mmCIF file of C-alpha atoms and ligand atoms in Angstrom:
data_model
loop_
_atom_site.group_PDB
_atom_site.id
_atom_site.type_symbol
_atom_site.label_atom_id
_atom_site.label_comp_id
_atom_site.label_asym_id
_atom_site.label_seq_id
_atom_site.Cartn_x
_atom_site.Cartn_y
_atom_site.Cartn_z
ATOM 1 C CA MET A 138 21.605 20.517 -0.624
ATOM 2 C CA SER A 139 19.506 18.343 -2.872
ATOM 3 C CA ASN A 140 16.216 19.714 -4.175
ATOM 4 C CA LYS A 141 14.604 16.304 -4.145
ATOM 5 C CA LYS A 142 11.506 15.807 -2.038
ATOM 6 C CA ILE A 143 12.046 14.217 1.326
ATOM 7 C CA LEU A 144 10.654 10.715 1.719
ATOM 8 C CA LEU A 145 10.500 9.169 5.159
ATOM 9 C CA SER A 146 9.280 5.904 6.500
ATOM 10 C CA GLY A 147 9.878 3.505 9.329
ATOM 11 C CA ILE A 148 9.310 -0.148 9.885
ATOM 12 C CA GLN A 149 8.918 -1.929 13.152
ATOM 13 C CA PRO A 150 11.484 -4.576 14.038
ATOM 14 C CA SER A 151 8.803 -6.543 15.781
ATOM 15 C CA GLY A 152 9.007 -9.916 14.089
ATOM 16 C CA THR A 153 9.819 -11.799 10.939
ATOM 17 C CA MET A 154 9.238 -9.795 7.813
ATOM 18 C CA HIS A 155 6.462 -11.106 5.613
ATOM 19 C CA ILE A 156 5.429 -10.580 2.026
ATOM 20 C CA GLY A 157 2.764 -8.092 3.144
ATOM 21 C CA ASN A 158 5.518 -5.839 4.489
ATOM 22 C CA TYR A 159 7.451 -6.267 1.277
ATOM 23 C CA PHE A 160 4.698 -5.517 -1.235
ATOM 24 C CA GLY A 161 2.920 -3.038 1.038
ATOM 25 C CA ALA A 162 5.945 -1.020 2.075
ATOM 26 C CA ILE A 163 9.516 -1.979 1.311
ATOM 27 C CA ARG A 164 9.202 -2.412 -2.407
ATOM 28 C CA GLN A 165 7.964 1.159 -2.632
ATOM 29 C CA PHE A 166 10.997 2.476 -0.766
ATOM 30 C CA VAL A 167 13.288 0.586 -3.071
ATOM 31 C CA GLU A 168 11.572 1.962 -6.151
ATOM 32 C CA MET A 169 11.757 5.482 -4.830
ATOM 33 C CA GLN A 170 15.279 5.682 -3.546
ATOM 34 C CA ASP A 171 16.596 7.403 -6.660
ATOM 35 C CA LYS A 172 13.826 9.915 -7.043
ATOM 36 C CA TYR A 173 13.655 11.140 -3.448
ATOM 37 C CA ASP A 174 15.882 12.256 -0.646
ATOM 38 C CA ALA A 175 14.939 9.031 1.111
ATOM 39 C CA ARG A 176 15.311 8.276 4.794
ATOM 40 C CA ILE A 177 14.238 4.976 6.255
ATOM 41 C CA PHE A 178 14.522 4.034 9.870
ATOM 42 C CA ILE A 179 14.078 1.053 12.098
ATOM 43 C CA ALA A 180 11.260 2.016 14.448
ATOM 44 C CA ASP A 181 12.741 0.392 17.536
ATOM 45 C CA LEU A 182 11.190 2.884 19.957
ATOM 46 C CA HIS A 183 7.784 2.011 18.616
ATOM 47 C CA ALA A 184 8.648 -1.667 18.820
ATOM 48 C CA ILE A 185 9.183 -1.568 22.568
ATOM 49 C CA THR A 186 5.479 -0.938 22.988
ATOM 50 C CA THR A 187 5.204 -4.651 22.212
ATOM 51 C CA VAL A 188 8.652 -6.314 22.333
ATOM 52 C CA GLN A 189 10.192 -6.214 25.790
ATOM 53 C CA ASP A 190 12.747 -8.978 25.485
ATOM 54 C CA ASN A 191 16.169 -7.386 24.943
ATOM 55 C CA GLU A 192 17.819 -10.237 23.046
ATOM 56 C CA LYS A 193 14.865 -10.573 20.772
ATOM 57 C CA LEU A 194 14.733 -6.844 20.122
ATOM 58 C CA SER A 195 18.432 -6.568 19.199
ATOM 59 C CA LYS A 196 18.137 -9.562 16.937
ATOM 60 C CA ASN A 197 15.043 -8.153 15.270
ATOM 61 C CA ILE A 198 16.786 -4.822 14.638
ATOM 62 C CA LEU A 199 19.702 -6.558 12.929
ATOM 63 C CA ASP A 200 17.438 -8.871 10.983
ATOM 64 C CA ILE A 201 15.159 -6.190 9.677
ATOM 65 C CA THR A 202 18.089 -4.038 8.587
ATOM 66 C CA MET A 203 19.509 -6.991 6.669
ATOM 67 C CA ASP A 204 16.084 -7.622 5.175
ATOM 68 C CA TYR A 205 15.860 -4.057 3.923
ATOM 69 C CA ILE A 206 19.261 -4.160 2.315
ATOM 70 C CA ALA A 207 18.583 -7.566 0.786
ATOM 71 C CA CYS A 208 15.347 -6.186 -0.655
ATOM 72 C CA GLY A 209 17.370 -3.630 -2.568
ATOM 73 C CA LEU A 210 17.673 -0.654 -0.290
ATOM 74 C CA ASP A 211 21.024 0.945 -0.967
ATOM 75 C CA PRO A 212 22.622 2.644 2.060
ATOM 76 C CA GLU A 213 24.557 4.861 -0.348
ATOM 77 C CA LYS A 214 21.308 6.318 -1.631
ATOM 78 C CA VAL A 215 19.069 6.137 1.413
ATOM 79 C CA ILE A 216 19.808 7.295 4.926
ATOM 80 C CA LEU A 217 19.190 4.142 6.933
ATOM 81 C CA PHE A 218 19.149 4.593 10.699
ATOM 82 C CA LYS A 219 17.731 3.448 13.991
ATOM 83 C CA GLN A 220 14.988 5.502 15.594
ATOM 84 C CA SER A 221 16.617 5.155 19.016
ATOM 85 C CA ASP A 222 19.693 6.931 17.612
ATOM 86 C CA THR A 223 17.488 10.016 17.255
ATOM 87 C CA PRO A 224 16.068 10.357 20.784
ATOM 88 C CA GLU A 225 15.049 13.920 19.883
ATOM 89 C CA VAL A 226 11.842 12.394 18.539
ATOM 90 C CA THR A 227 10.799 11.450 22.062
ATOM 91 C CA GLU A 228 11.370 15.038 23.140
ATOM 92 C CA LEU A 229 9.285 16.273 20.234
ATOM 93 C CA ALA A 230 6.554 13.740 21.028
ATOM 94 C CA TRP A 231 6.365 15.340 24.470
ATOM 95 C CA TYR A 232 5.824 18.768 22.953
ATOM 96 C CA PHE A 233 3.060 17.250 20.848
ATOM 97 C CA ASN A 234 1.537 15.562 23.899
ATOM 98 C CA CYS A 235 1.128 18.964 25.449
ATOM 99 C CA ILE A 236 -1.064 20.225 22.602
ATOM 100 C CA THR A 237 -2.957 16.960 22.028
ATOM 101 C CA THR A 238 -6.089 15.860 23.842
ATOM 102 C CA MET A 239 -6.890 12.413 25.185
ATOM 103 C CA PRO A 240 -10.173 12.005 23.264
ATOM 104 C CA TYR A 241 -8.337 12.742 20.044
ATOM 105 C CA LEU A 242 -5.822 9.938 20.676
ATOM 106 C CA GLU A 243 -8.601 7.612 21.797
ATOM 107 C CA ARG A 244 -9.906 7.722 18.243
ATOM 108 C CA ALA A 245 -6.759 6.098 16.832
ATOM 109 C CA THR A 246 -7.544 2.663 15.395
ATOM 110 C CA SER A 247 -4.243 1.313 16.739
ATOM 111 C CA TYR A 248 -5.387 2.191 20.237
ATOM 112 C CA LYS A 249 -8.914 0.934 19.713
ATOM 113 C CA ASP A 250 -7.612 -2.400 18.391
ATOM 114 C CA ALA A 251 -5.178 -2.803 21.257
ATOM 115 C CA ASN A 252 -7.818 -1.794 23.735
ATOM 116 C CA GLN A 253 -10.122 -4.492 22.435
ATOM 117 C CA LYS A 254 -7.487 -7.208 22.492
ATOM 118 C CA ALA A 255 -5.309 -6.431 25.484
ATOM 119 C CA LYS A 256 -6.460 -6.115 29.020
ATOM 120 C CA GLU A 257 -4.291 -3.091 29.637
ATOM 121 C CA VAL A 258 -2.908 -0.547 27.199
ATOM 122 C CA THR A 259 0.370 1.141 28.088
ATOM 123 C CA VAL A 260 0.796 4.893 27.902
ATOM 124 C CA GLY A 261 3.448 4.257 25.244
ATOM 125 C CA LEU A 262 1.038 2.436 23.004
ATOM 126 C CA PHE A 263 -1.618 5.066 23.553
ATOM 127 C CA ASP A 264 0.864 7.753 22.553
ATOM 128 C CA TYR A 265 2.174 5.829 19.543
ATOM 129 C CA PRO A 266 0.707 8.288 16.989
ATOM 130 C CA MET A 267 2.489 11.243 18.590
ATOM 131 C CA LEU A 268 5.880 9.559 18.408
ATOM 132 C CA MET A 269 5.172 8.722 14.795
ATOM 133 C CA ALA A 270 4.136 12.330 14.130
ATOM 134 C CA ALA A 271 7.457 13.407 15.650
ATOM 135 C CA ASP A 272 9.398 11.001 13.381
ATOM 136 C CA ILE A 273 7.733 12.481 10.343
ATOM 137 C CA LEU A 274 7.600 16.153 11.220
ATOM 138 C CA VAL A 275 11.100 16.552 12.630
ATOM 139 C CA GLN A 276 12.469 15.716 9.192
ATOM 140 C CA ASP A 277 10.147 17.974 7.192
ATOM 141 C CA ALA A 278 9.089 14.904 5.272
ATOM 142 C CA ASP A 279 7.119 15.543 2.090
ATOM 143 C CA VAL A 280 5.960 11.991 1.509
ATOM 144 C CA VAL A 281 5.448 9.053 3.811
ATOM 145 C CA PRO A 282 5.014 5.718 2.038
ATOM 146 C CA VAL A 283 3.051 3.321 4.229
ATOM 147 C CA GLY A 284 0.547 0.509 3.974
ATOM 148 C CA ALA A 285 -3.120 1.470 4.043
ATOM 149 C CA ASP A 286 -3.326 0.516 7.717
ATOM 150 C CA GLN A 287 -0.953 3.346 8.623
ATOM 151 C CA LYS A 288 -2.811 6.060 6.767
ATOM 152 C CA GLN A 289 -4.593 7.262 9.873
ATOM 153 C CA HIS A 290 -1.272 7.745 11.627
ATOM 154 C CA VAL A 291 -0.074 10.022 8.859
ATOM 155 C CA GLU A 292 -3.314 11.968 9.287
ATOM 156 C CA TYR A 293 -2.412 12.355 12.945
ATOM 157 C CA ALA A 294 0.931 13.785 11.902
ATOM 158 C CA ARG A 295 -0.783 16.251 9.583
ATOM 159 C CA ASP A 296 -3.266 17.342 12.230
ATOM 160 C CA THR A 297 -0.471 17.722 14.725
ATOM 161 C CA ALA A 298 1.601 19.831 12.336
ATOM 162 C CA GLY A 299 -1.408 22.113 11.846
ATOM 163 C CA LYS A 300 -2.067 22.352 15.529
ATOM 164 C CA PHE A 301 1.538 23.115 16.394
ATOM 165 C CA ASN A 302 1.795 25.720 13.630
ATOM 166 C CA ASN A 303 -1.363 27.396 14.901
ATOM 167 C CA THR A 304 -0.099 27.416 18.442
ATOM 168 C CA TYR A 305 3.532 28.421 17.922
ATOM 169 C CA GLY A 306 3.743 29.801 14.402
ATOM 170 C CA GLU A 307 4.798 28.154 11.152
ATOM 171 C CA THR A 308 7.205 25.353 12.076
ATOM 172 C CA PHE A 309 6.268 22.169 10.237
ATOM 173 C CA LYS A 310 5.636 21.127 6.687
ATOM 174 C CA MET A 311 2.479 19.118 5.812
ATOM 175 C CA PRO A 312 3.443 15.540 4.969
ATOM 176 C CA GLU A 313 1.475 13.408 2.519
ATOM 177 C CA ALA A 314 0.822 9.690 2.892
ATOM 178 C CA MET A 315 1.696 7.658 -0.168
ATOM 179 C CA ILE A 316 -0.118 4.367 -0.564
ATOM 180 C CA LEU A 317 0.572 1.926 -3.325
ATOM 181 C CA LYS A 318 -2.896 1.305 -4.688
ATOM 182 C CA ASP A 319 -2.970 -2.122 -6.304
ATOM 183 C CA VAL A 320 -1.407 -3.972 -3.402
ATOM 184 C CA ALA A 321 -2.678 -1.670 -0.698
ATOM 185 C CA ILE A 322 -3.594 -4.593 1.552
ATOM 186 C CA VAL A 323 -1.839 -7.884 1.011
ATOM 187 C CA PRO A 324 -4.103 -10.723 2.166
ATOM 188 C CA GLY A 325 -2.819 -13.402 4.500
ATOM 189 C CA THR A 326 -3.262 -17.167 4.373
ATOM 190 C CA ASP A 327 -6.706 -16.862 5.949
ATOM 191 C CA GLY A 328 -7.879 -14.066 3.652
ATOM 192 C CA ARG A 329 -7.637 -11.374 6.301
ATOM 193 C CA LYS A 330 -4.926 -8.698 6.073
ATOM 194 C CA MET A 331 -1.547 -10.405 6.320
ATOM 195 C CA SER A 332 -0.211 -9.488 9.728
ATOM 196 C CA LYS A 333 2.170 -10.830 12.327
ATOM 197 C CA SER A 334 -0.544 -10.385 14.886
ATOM 198 C CA TYR A 335 -2.919 -12.722 13.025
ATOM 199 C CA GLY A 336 -0.343 -15.466 12.478
ATOM 200 C CA ASN A 337 -1.376 -15.658 8.809
ATOM 201 C CA THR A 338 1.889 -14.586 7.198
ATOM 202 C CA ILE A 339 4.170 -15.933 4.504
ATOM 203 C CA PRO A 340 7.729 -15.111 5.635
ATOM 204 C CA LEU A 341 9.822 -13.184 3.126
ATOM 205 C CA PHE A 342 13.111 -14.780 4.042
ATOM 206 C CA GLY A 343 11.772 -18.097 5.264
ATOM 207 C CA THR A 344 13.278 -21.407 4.256
ATOM 208 C CA ASP A 345 11.663 -23.277 1.393
ATOM 209 C CA GLU A 346 10.013 -25.479 3.989
ATOM 210 C CA GLU A 347 8.510 -22.538 5.855
ATOM 211 C CA ILE A 348 7.173 -21.044 2.663
ATOM 212 C CA LYS A 349 5.678 -24.389 1.644
ATOM 213 C CA LYS A 350 4.020 -24.817 4.993
ATOM 214 C CA ALA A 351 2.517 -21.323 4.910
ATOM 215 C CA VAL A 352 1.207 -21.670 1.353
ATOM 216 C CA MET A 353 -0.196 -25.155 1.923
ATOM 217 C CA GLY A 354 -2.010 -23.669 4.896
ATOM 218 C CA ILE A 355 -3.833 -21.053 2.814
ATOM 219 C CA VAL A 356 -7.517 -21.429 3.545
ATOM 220 C CA THR A 357 -9.474 -22.523 0.476
ATOM 221 C CA ASP A 358 -13.191 -22.484 0.064
ATOM 222 C CA SER A 359 -14.060 -25.856 -1.461
ATOM 223 C CA GLY A 360 -17.289 -24.503 -2.926
ATOM 224 C CA SER A 361 -15.699 -22.251 -5.524
ATOM 225 C CA SER A 362 -13.723 -23.022 -8.654
ATOM 226 C CA VAL A 363 -11.092 -20.359 -7.968
ATOM 227 C CA PRO A 364 -9.342 -20.530 -4.580
ATOM 228 C CA THR A 365 -9.661 -16.820 -3.880
ATOM 229 C CA ASN A 366 -7.082 -16.610 -1.116
ATOM 230 C CA VAL A 367 -4.446 -18.407 -3.185
ATOM 231 C CA TYR A 368 -5.255 -16.312 -6.242
ATOM 232 C CA ASN A 369 -5.083 -13.005 -4.384
ATOM 233 C CA ILE A 370 -1.610 -13.751 -3.077
ATOM 234 C CA HIS A 371 -0.530 -15.134 -6.440
ATOM 235 C CA MET A 372 -1.513 -11.809 -8.042
ATOM 236 C CA LEU A 373 1.594 -10.313 -6.483
ATOM 237 C CA PHE A 374 3.867 -12.619 -8.406
ATOM 238 C CA ARG A 375 2.382 -12.858 -11.885
ATOM 239 C CA PRO A 376 0.517 -10.556 -14.271
ATOM 240 C CA LYS A 377 -3.259 -10.941 -14.111
ATOM 241 C CA ASN A 378 -3.804 -12.241 -17.645
ATOM 242 C CA GLU A 379 -1.204 -14.949 -17.196
ATOM 243 C CA LEU A 380 -2.660 -15.908 -13.855
ATOM 244 C CA ASP A 381 -6.236 -16.033 -15.128
ATOM 245 C CA ALA A 382 -5.226 -18.431 -17.883
ATOM 246 C CA ILE A 383 -3.448 -20.709 -15.416
ATOM 247 C CA TYR A 384 -6.301 -20.680 -12.919
ATOM 248 C CA LYS A 385 -8.763 -21.496 -15.685
ATOM 249 C CA GLU A 386 -6.675 -24.373 -16.947
ATOM 250 C CA LYS A 387 -6.164 -25.776 -13.450
ATOM 251 C CA GLU A 388 -9.669 -25.147 -12.225
ATOM 252 C CA GLY A 389 -10.377 -26.966 -8.980
ATOM 253 C CA LYS A 390 -6.781 -28.239 -8.663
ATOM 254 C CA TYR A 391 -5.963 -26.379 -5.499
ATOM 255 C CA LYS A 392 -2.870 -28.367 -4.654
ATOM 256 C CA GLU A 393 -1.229 -27.757 -8.026
ATOM 257 C CA LEU A 394 -2.033 -24.076 -7.847
ATOM 258 C CA LYS A 395 -0.499 -23.862 -4.410
ATOM 259 C CA GLU A 396 2.601 -25.677 -5.620
ATOM 260 C CA LEU A 397 2.953 -23.186 -8.433
ATOM 261 C CA LEU A 398 2.576 -20.326 -5.973
ATOM 262 C CA ILE A 399 5.315 -21.833 -3.784
ATOM 263 C CA GLN A 400 7.629 -22.027 -6.787
ATOM 264 C CA ASP A 401 6.806 -18.467 -7.835
ATOM 265 C CA ILE A 402 7.518 -17.129 -4.361
ATOM 266 C CA ILE A 403 10.818 -19.008 -4.124
ATOM 267 C CA ASN A 404 11.934 -17.815 -7.570
ATOM 268 C CA TYR A 405 11.067 -14.262 -6.674
ATOM 269 C CA ILE A 406 12.988 -14.172 -3.427
ATOM 270 C CA THR A 407 16.043 -16.237 -4.299
ATOM 271 C CA PRO A 408 18.173 -13.288 -5.520
ATOM 272 C CA MET A 409 17.295 -11.336 -2.360
ATOM 273 C CA ARG A 410 18.147 -14.291 -0.165
ATOM 274 C CA GLU A 411 21.562 -14.520 -1.759
ATOM 275 C CA ILE A 412 22.330 -10.898 -0.933
ATOM 276 C CA ARG A 413 21.098 -11.393 2.609
ATOM 277 C CA ASN A 414 23.341 -14.379 3.195
ATOM 278 C CA LYS A 415 26.389 -12.243 2.446
ATOM 279 C CA LEU A 416 25.616 -9.600 5.093
ATOM 280 C CA SER A 417 27.305 -9.741 8.491
ATOM 281 C CA LYS A 418 26.390 -8.172 11.822
ATOM 282 C CA ASP A 419 29.409 -5.848 11.665
ATOM 283 C CA MET A 420 28.430 -4.599 8.241
ATOM 284 C CA VAL A 421 24.958 -3.768 9.484
ATOM 285 C CA ILE A 422 26.230 -1.959 12.569
ATOM 286 C CA GLU A 423 28.472 0.170 10.407
ATOM 287 C CA ILE A 424 25.675 1.011 8.002
ATOM 288 C CA LEU A 425 23.414 2.121 10.862
ATOM 289 C CA GLU A 426 26.225 4.155 12.398
ATOM 290 C CA ASN A 427 26.761 5.965 9.101
ATOM 291 C CA GLY A 428 23.042 6.612 8.845
ATOM 292 C CA LYS A 429 23.009 8.069 12.327
ATOM 293 C CA ASN A 430 25.871 10.422 11.494
ATOM 294 C CA LYS A 431 24.035 11.675 8.432
ATOM 295 C CA ILE A 432 20.657 12.187 10.067
ATOM 296 C CA LYS A 433 21.773 13.690 13.388
ATOM 297 C CA PRO A 434 22.739 17.163 12.107
ATOM 298 C CA ILE A 435 19.458 17.443 10.183
ATOM 299 C CA ILE A 436 17.392 16.643 13.253
ATOM 300 C CA GLU A 437 19.455 18.744 15.643
ATOM 301 C CA LYS A 438 19.029 21.785 13.442
ATOM 302 C CA LYS A 439 15.263 21.374 13.301
ATOM 303 C CA MET A 440 15.044 20.860 17.062
ATOM 304 C CA LEU A 441 16.710 24.229 17.660
ATOM 305 C CA LYS A 442 13.978 25.930 15.703
ATOM 306 C CA ILE A 443 11.238 23.956 17.446
ATOM 307 C CA ARG A 444 12.558 24.743 20.931
ATOM 308 C CA SER A 445 12.937 28.346 19.966
ATOM 309 C CA ASN A 446 9.353 28.576 18.648
ATOM 310 C CA ILE A 447 8.033 27.055 21.855
ATOM 311 C CA GLY A 448 9.989 29.565 23.913
ATOM 312 C CA LEU A 449 12.432 27.173 25.483
ATOM 313 C CA GLN A 450 15.478 28.672 23.816
ATOM 314 C CA LEU A 451 16.556 31.738 25.787
HETATM 315 P P1 LIG B 241 2.150 -6.383 10.872
HETATM 316 O O1 LIG B 241 0.721 -6.064 10.552
HETATM 317 O O2 LIG B 241 2.543 -7.709 10.356
HETATM 318 O O3 LIG B 241 2.461 -6.204 12.331
HETATM 319 P P2 LIG B 241 3.603 -3.964 10.568
HETATM 320 O O4 LIG B 241 2.499 -3.248 11.269
HETATM 321 O O5 LIG B 241 4.900 -4.154 11.248
HETATM 322 O O6 LIG B 241 3.035 -5.367 10.081
HETATM 323 O O7 LIG B 241 3.815 -3.250 9.183
HETATM 324 C C1 LIG B 241 5.053 -2.833 8.637
HETATM 325 C C2 LIG B 241 4.803 -2.163 7.298
HETATM 326 O O8 LIG B 241 4.264 -3.083 6.353
HETATM 327 C C3 LIG B 241 3.789 -1.031 7.378
HETATM 328 O O9 LIG B 241 4.133 -0.013 6.456
HETATM 329 C C4 LIG B 241 2.502 -1.686 6.971
HETATM 330 O O10 LIG B 241 1.568 -0.790 6.485
HETATM 331 C C5 LIG B 241 2.983 -2.674 5.928
HETATM 332 N N1 LIG B 241 2.116 -3.851 5.904
HETATM 333 C C6 LIG B 241 1.997 -4.772 6.871
HETATM 334 N N2 LIG B 241 1.122 -5.731 6.528
HETATM 335 C C7 LIG B 241 0.659 -5.397 5.313
HETATM 336 C C8 LIG B 241 -0.275 -5.990 4.412
HETATM 337 N N3 LIG B 241 -0.897 -7.123 4.691
HETATM 338 N N4 LIG B 241 -0.504 -5.371 3.250
HETATM 339 C C9 LIG B 241 0.117 -4.236 2.944
HETATM 340 N N5 LIG B 241 1.021 -3.624 3.724
HETATM 341 C C10 LIG B 241 1.295 -4.187 4.907
HETATM 342 N N1 LIG B 242 3.939 2.776 12.682
HETATM 343 C C1 LIG B 242 4.665 2.299 11.551
HETATM 344 C C2 LIG B 242 4.367 0.821 11.333
HETATM 345 O O1 LIG B 242 3.764 0.176 12.131
HETATM 346 C C3 LIG B 242 6.152 2.474 11.728
HETATM 347 C C4 LIG B 242 6.530 3.913 11.838
HETATM 348 C C5 LIG B 242 6.957 4.557 12.953
HETATM 349 C C6 LIG B 242 6.512 4.877 10.796
HETATM 350 N N2 LIG B 242 7.217 5.860 12.680
HETATM 351 C C7 LIG B 242 6.954 6.085 11.371
HETATM 352 C C8 LIG B 242 6.161 4.816 9.442
HETATM 353 C C9 LIG B 242 7.045 7.257 10.602
HETATM 354 C C10 LIG B 242 6.249 5.994 8.695
HETATM 355 C C11 LIG B 242 6.702 7.192 9.268
HETATM 356 O O2 LIG B 242 4.760 0.280 10.371
#
């Protein structure tokens, strides 16, 4: 048994990975894989709250796994698995549902957002925080690295751990959210948070053309000398002092600054692209299968204790 702290996180295979996902989440996992007992999963059960096209879902699962590995995640160091290979989390989410109230879940920003946008919210989407709490708590995770937008969900997991422990006796550890401060929210091409749902992303593994198109589309405010939206994204790729000097020298030359940003992004991702191009579907399937075999015994053991504490184990 290792005495390293347990780090857990998941990412949704719900579309093309963008640089917000990379700087907000994945890069942290990569940096932490040596220091922690790290477990990363593909949150495919969460994804089906939005993706209900089977071909698209399978493709997204494969793609995102390749993306992770290309970004530097090492399956020898990290347990990499698919959430749907651990269906125990849906069982645990049910136990949590039975000690959680509706008004409490109605306060989740994910639900409020969806409620505002969509005409109808599914029960699955409404219950999203409980499934996420199950993912986290079943593994006794110590730290959960996520983007700032997911912080509330980790709070839900903490509350739920407390509630369960009060109801059934000490069962779960308190997880902590870990948020990378300086790039907590990566801005998109329109200045809002970069997000698939806003269509303002720069794809991480896009072609040169796609990256060019996205960067050229960054909204600039012609009134100011510094194109804030370009600068804020550029901050991810160069140290501030270097960037300030360049932006001063090229004041008002938005096109040149965008071209430089395009080049910087391409240079940054080229090594990762090369790794990604070497990965095959079979390799990915095998990696996920290995991950499943490693994580299953850990989860099964915890579930025995949970069922026993609830009184289901006779
Ligand atoms: P999206 O908003 O594009 O749908 P997801 O919700 O799938 O992205 O997010 C996947 C991971 O990437 C999460 O950990 C999330 O917090 C992080 N993330 C997504 N967008 C950003 C962003 N703009 N800045 C920082 N982190 C982000
Ligand atoms: N909700 C997270 C996201 O949108 C994905 C996720 C599911 C997750 N379960 C998790 C993240 C458990 C951390 C821990 O990105």
